[in-house]
PDB file of C-alpha atoms in Angstrom:
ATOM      1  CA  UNK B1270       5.452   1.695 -11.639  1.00 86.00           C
ATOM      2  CA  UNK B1271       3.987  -0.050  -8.509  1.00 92.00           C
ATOM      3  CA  UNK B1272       3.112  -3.556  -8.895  1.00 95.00           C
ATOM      4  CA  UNK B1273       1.065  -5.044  -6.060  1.00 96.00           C
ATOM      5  CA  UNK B1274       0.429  -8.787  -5.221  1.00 97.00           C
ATOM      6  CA  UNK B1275      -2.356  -9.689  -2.389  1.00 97.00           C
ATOM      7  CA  UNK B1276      -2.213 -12.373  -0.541  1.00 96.00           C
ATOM      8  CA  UNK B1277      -3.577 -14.162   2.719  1.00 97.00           C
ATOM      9  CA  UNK B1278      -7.351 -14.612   1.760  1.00 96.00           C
ATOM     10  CA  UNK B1279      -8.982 -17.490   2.274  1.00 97.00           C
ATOM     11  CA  UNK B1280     -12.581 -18.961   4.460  1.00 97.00           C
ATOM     12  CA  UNK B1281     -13.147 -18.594   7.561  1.00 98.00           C
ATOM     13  CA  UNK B1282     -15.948 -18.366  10.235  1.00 98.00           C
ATOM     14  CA  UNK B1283     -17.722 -15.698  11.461  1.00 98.00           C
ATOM     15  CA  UNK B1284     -15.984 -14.468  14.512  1.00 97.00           C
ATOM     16  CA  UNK B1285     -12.450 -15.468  12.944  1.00 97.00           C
ATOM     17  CA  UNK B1286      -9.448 -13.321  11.633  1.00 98.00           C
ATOM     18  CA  UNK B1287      -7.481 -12.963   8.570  1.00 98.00           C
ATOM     19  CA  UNK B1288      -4.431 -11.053   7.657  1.00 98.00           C
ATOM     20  CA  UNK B1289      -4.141 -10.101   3.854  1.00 98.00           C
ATOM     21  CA  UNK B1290      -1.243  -8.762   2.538  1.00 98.00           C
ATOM     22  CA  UNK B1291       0.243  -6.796  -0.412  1.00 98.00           C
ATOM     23  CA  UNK B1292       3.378  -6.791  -1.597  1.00 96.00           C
ATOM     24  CA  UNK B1293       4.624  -4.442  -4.019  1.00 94.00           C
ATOM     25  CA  UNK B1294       7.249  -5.930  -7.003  1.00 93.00           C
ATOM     26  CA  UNK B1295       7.572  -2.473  -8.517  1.00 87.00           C
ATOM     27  CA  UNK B1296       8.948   0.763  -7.781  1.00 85.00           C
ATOM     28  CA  UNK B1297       8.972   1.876  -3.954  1.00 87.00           C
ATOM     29  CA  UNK B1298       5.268   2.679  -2.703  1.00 87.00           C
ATOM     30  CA  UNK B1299       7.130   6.023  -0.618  1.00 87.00           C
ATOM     31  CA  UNK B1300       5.232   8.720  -2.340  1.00 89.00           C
ATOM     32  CA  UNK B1301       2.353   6.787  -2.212  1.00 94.00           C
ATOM     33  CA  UNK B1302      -1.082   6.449  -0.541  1.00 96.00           C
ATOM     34  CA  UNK B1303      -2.080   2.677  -0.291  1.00 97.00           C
ATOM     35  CA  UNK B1304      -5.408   1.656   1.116  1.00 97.00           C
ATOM     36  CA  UNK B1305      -7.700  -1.871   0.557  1.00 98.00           C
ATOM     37  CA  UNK B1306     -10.988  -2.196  -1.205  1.00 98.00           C
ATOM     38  CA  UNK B1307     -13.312  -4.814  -1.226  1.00 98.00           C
ATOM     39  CA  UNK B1308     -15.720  -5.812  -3.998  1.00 98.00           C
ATOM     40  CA  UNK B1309     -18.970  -7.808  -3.999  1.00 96.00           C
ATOM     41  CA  UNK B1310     -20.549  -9.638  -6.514  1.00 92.00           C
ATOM     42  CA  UNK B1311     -22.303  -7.171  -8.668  1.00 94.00           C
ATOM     43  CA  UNK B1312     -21.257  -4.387  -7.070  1.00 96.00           C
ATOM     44  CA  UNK B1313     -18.115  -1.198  -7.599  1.00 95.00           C
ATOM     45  CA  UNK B1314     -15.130  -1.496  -5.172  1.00 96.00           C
ATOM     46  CA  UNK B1315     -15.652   0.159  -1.698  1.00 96.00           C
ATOM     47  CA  UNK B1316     -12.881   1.749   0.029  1.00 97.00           C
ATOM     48  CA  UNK B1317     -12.425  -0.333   3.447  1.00 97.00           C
ATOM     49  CA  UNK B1318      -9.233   1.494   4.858  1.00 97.00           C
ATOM     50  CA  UNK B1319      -6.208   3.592   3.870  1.00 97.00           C
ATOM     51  CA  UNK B1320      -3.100   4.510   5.123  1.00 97.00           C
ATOM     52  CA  UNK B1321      -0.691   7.665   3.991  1.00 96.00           C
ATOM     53  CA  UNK B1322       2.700   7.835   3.579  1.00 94.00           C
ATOM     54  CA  UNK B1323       3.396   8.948   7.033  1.00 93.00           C
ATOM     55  CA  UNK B1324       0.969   6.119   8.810  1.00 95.00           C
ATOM     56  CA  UNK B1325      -1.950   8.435   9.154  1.00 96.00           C
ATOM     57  CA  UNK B1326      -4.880   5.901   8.783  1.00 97.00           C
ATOM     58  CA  UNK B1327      -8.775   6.050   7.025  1.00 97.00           C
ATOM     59  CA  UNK B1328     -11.433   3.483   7.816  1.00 97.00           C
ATOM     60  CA  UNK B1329     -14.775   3.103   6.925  1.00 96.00           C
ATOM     61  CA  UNK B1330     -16.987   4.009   9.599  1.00 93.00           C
ATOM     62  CA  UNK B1331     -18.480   0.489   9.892  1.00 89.00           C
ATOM     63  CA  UNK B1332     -15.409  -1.363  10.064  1.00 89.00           C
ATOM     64  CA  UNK B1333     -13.679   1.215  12.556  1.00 81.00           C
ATOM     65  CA  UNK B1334     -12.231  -1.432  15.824  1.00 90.00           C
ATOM     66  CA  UNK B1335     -12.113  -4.373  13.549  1.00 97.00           C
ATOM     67  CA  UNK B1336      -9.726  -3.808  10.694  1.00 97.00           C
ATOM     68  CA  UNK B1337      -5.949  -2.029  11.137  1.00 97.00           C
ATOM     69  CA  UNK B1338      -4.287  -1.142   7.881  1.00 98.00           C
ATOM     70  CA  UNK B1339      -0.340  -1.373   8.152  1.00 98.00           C
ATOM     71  CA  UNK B1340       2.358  -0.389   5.297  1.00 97.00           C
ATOM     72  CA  UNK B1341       5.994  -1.334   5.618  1.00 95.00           C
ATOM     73  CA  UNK B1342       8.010   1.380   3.443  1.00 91.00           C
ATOM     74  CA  UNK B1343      10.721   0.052   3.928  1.00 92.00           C
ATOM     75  CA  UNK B1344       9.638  -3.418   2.594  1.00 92.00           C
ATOM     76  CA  UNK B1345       7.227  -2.087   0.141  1.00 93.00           C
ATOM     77  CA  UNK B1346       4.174  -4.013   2.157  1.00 96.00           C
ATOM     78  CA  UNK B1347       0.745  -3.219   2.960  1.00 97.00           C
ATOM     79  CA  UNK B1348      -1.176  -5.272   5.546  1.00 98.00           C
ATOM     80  CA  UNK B1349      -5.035  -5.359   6.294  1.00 98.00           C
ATOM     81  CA  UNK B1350      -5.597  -7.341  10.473  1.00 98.00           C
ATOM     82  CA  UNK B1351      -9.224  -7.901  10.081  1.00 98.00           C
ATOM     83  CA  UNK B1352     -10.818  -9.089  13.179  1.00 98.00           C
ATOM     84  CA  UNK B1353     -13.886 -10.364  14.389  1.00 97.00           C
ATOM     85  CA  UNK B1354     -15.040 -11.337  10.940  1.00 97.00           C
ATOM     86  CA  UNK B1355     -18.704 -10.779   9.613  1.00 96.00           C
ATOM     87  CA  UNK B1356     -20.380 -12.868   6.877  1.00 96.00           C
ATOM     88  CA  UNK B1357     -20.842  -9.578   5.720  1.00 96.00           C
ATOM     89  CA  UNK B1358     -17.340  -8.981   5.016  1.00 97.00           C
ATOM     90  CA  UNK B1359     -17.071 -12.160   2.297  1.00 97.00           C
ATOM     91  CA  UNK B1360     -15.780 -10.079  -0.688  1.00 98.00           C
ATOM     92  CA  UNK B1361     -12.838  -9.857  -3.439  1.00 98.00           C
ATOM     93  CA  UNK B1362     -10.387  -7.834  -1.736  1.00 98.00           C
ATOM     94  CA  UNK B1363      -8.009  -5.422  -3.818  1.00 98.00           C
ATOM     95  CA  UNK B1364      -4.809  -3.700  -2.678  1.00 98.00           C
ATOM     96  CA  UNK B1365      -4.600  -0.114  -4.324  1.00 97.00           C
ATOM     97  CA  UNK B1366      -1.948   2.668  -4.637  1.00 96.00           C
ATOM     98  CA  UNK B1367      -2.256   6.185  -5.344  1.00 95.00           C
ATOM     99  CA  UNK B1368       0.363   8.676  -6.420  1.00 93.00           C
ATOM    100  CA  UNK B1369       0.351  11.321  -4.005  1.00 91.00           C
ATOM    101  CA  UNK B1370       1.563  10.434   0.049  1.00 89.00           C
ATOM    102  CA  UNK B1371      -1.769  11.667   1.080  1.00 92.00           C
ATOM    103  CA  UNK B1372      -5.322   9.412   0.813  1.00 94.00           C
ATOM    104  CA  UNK B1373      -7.676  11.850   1.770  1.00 91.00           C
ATOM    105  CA  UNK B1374     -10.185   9.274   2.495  1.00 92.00           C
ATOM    106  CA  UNK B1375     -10.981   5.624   2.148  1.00 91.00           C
ATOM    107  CA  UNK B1376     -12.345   6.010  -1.380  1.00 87.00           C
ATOM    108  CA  UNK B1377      -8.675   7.543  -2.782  1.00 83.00           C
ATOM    109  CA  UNK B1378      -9.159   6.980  -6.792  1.00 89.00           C
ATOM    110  CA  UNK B1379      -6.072   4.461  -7.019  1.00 95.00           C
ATOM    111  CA  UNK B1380      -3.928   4.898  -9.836  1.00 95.00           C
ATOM    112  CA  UNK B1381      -2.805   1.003  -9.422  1.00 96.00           C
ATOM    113  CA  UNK B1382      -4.740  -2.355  -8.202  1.00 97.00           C
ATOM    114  CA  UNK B1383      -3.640  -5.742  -7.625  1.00 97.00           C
ATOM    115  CA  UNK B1384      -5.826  -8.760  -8.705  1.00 97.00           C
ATOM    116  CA  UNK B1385      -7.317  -9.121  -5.382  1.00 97.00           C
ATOM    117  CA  UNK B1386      -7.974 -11.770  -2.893  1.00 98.00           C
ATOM    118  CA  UNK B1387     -11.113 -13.668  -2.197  1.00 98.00           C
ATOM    119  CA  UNK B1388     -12.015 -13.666   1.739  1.00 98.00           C
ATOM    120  CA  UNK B1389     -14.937 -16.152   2.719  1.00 98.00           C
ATOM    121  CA  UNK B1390     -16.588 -15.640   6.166  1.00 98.00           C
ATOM    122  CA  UNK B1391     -18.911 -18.460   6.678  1.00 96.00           C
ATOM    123  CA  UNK B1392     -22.331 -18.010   9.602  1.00 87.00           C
TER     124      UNK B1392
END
């Protein structure tokens, strides 16, 4: 069973970058599509981007040129760049696997989470 740990969230200011990661602590995330989700007060998770077992990767259209999604099979890691940083884009941030090698989409129905990571972009 994958178990995933986020890390790397944290404030910044509009215009700055982060770099979350996810680390799985479970079995291997080959076989798996992985992707990143983001969550707002109030609101469901949103898929923001996802990558598939063979580094084919899925944005959301309005984060397309400022995020890159990343997965390390070989170290069981998932990465999210995000650039250029909105206030917009303050949210809980979730890592998220899904059985299968192929997403299909940002929004991929993940069969496991991790307990997400709170990113703070401040105007």
């Amino acid at each position: 069973q994958v178990q995933l740990v986020e890390s790397g969230g944290g404030s910044v200011k509009a215009g700055g970058s982060l770099r979350l990661s996810c680390v799985n602590y479970g079995s291997t995330i080959n076989g798996h599509c992985m992707g990143w989700f983001r969550q707002y007060p109030g609101k469901t998770r949103e898929g923001v981007a996802a990558i598939d077992e063979d580094g084919y990767t899925h944005y959301a259209d309005s984060l397309k040129g400022r995020f890159t999604i990343s997965r390390d099979n070989a170290q069981d890691t998932l990465s999210l760049q995000m650039n250029r940083l909105k206030f917009e884009d303050t949210a809980m941030y979730y890592c998220a696997a899904r059985r299968g090698g192929y997403c299909g989409g940002v929004d991929h129905s993940p069969d496991y989470w991790g307990q997400g990571t709170q990113v703070t972009v401040s105007s």
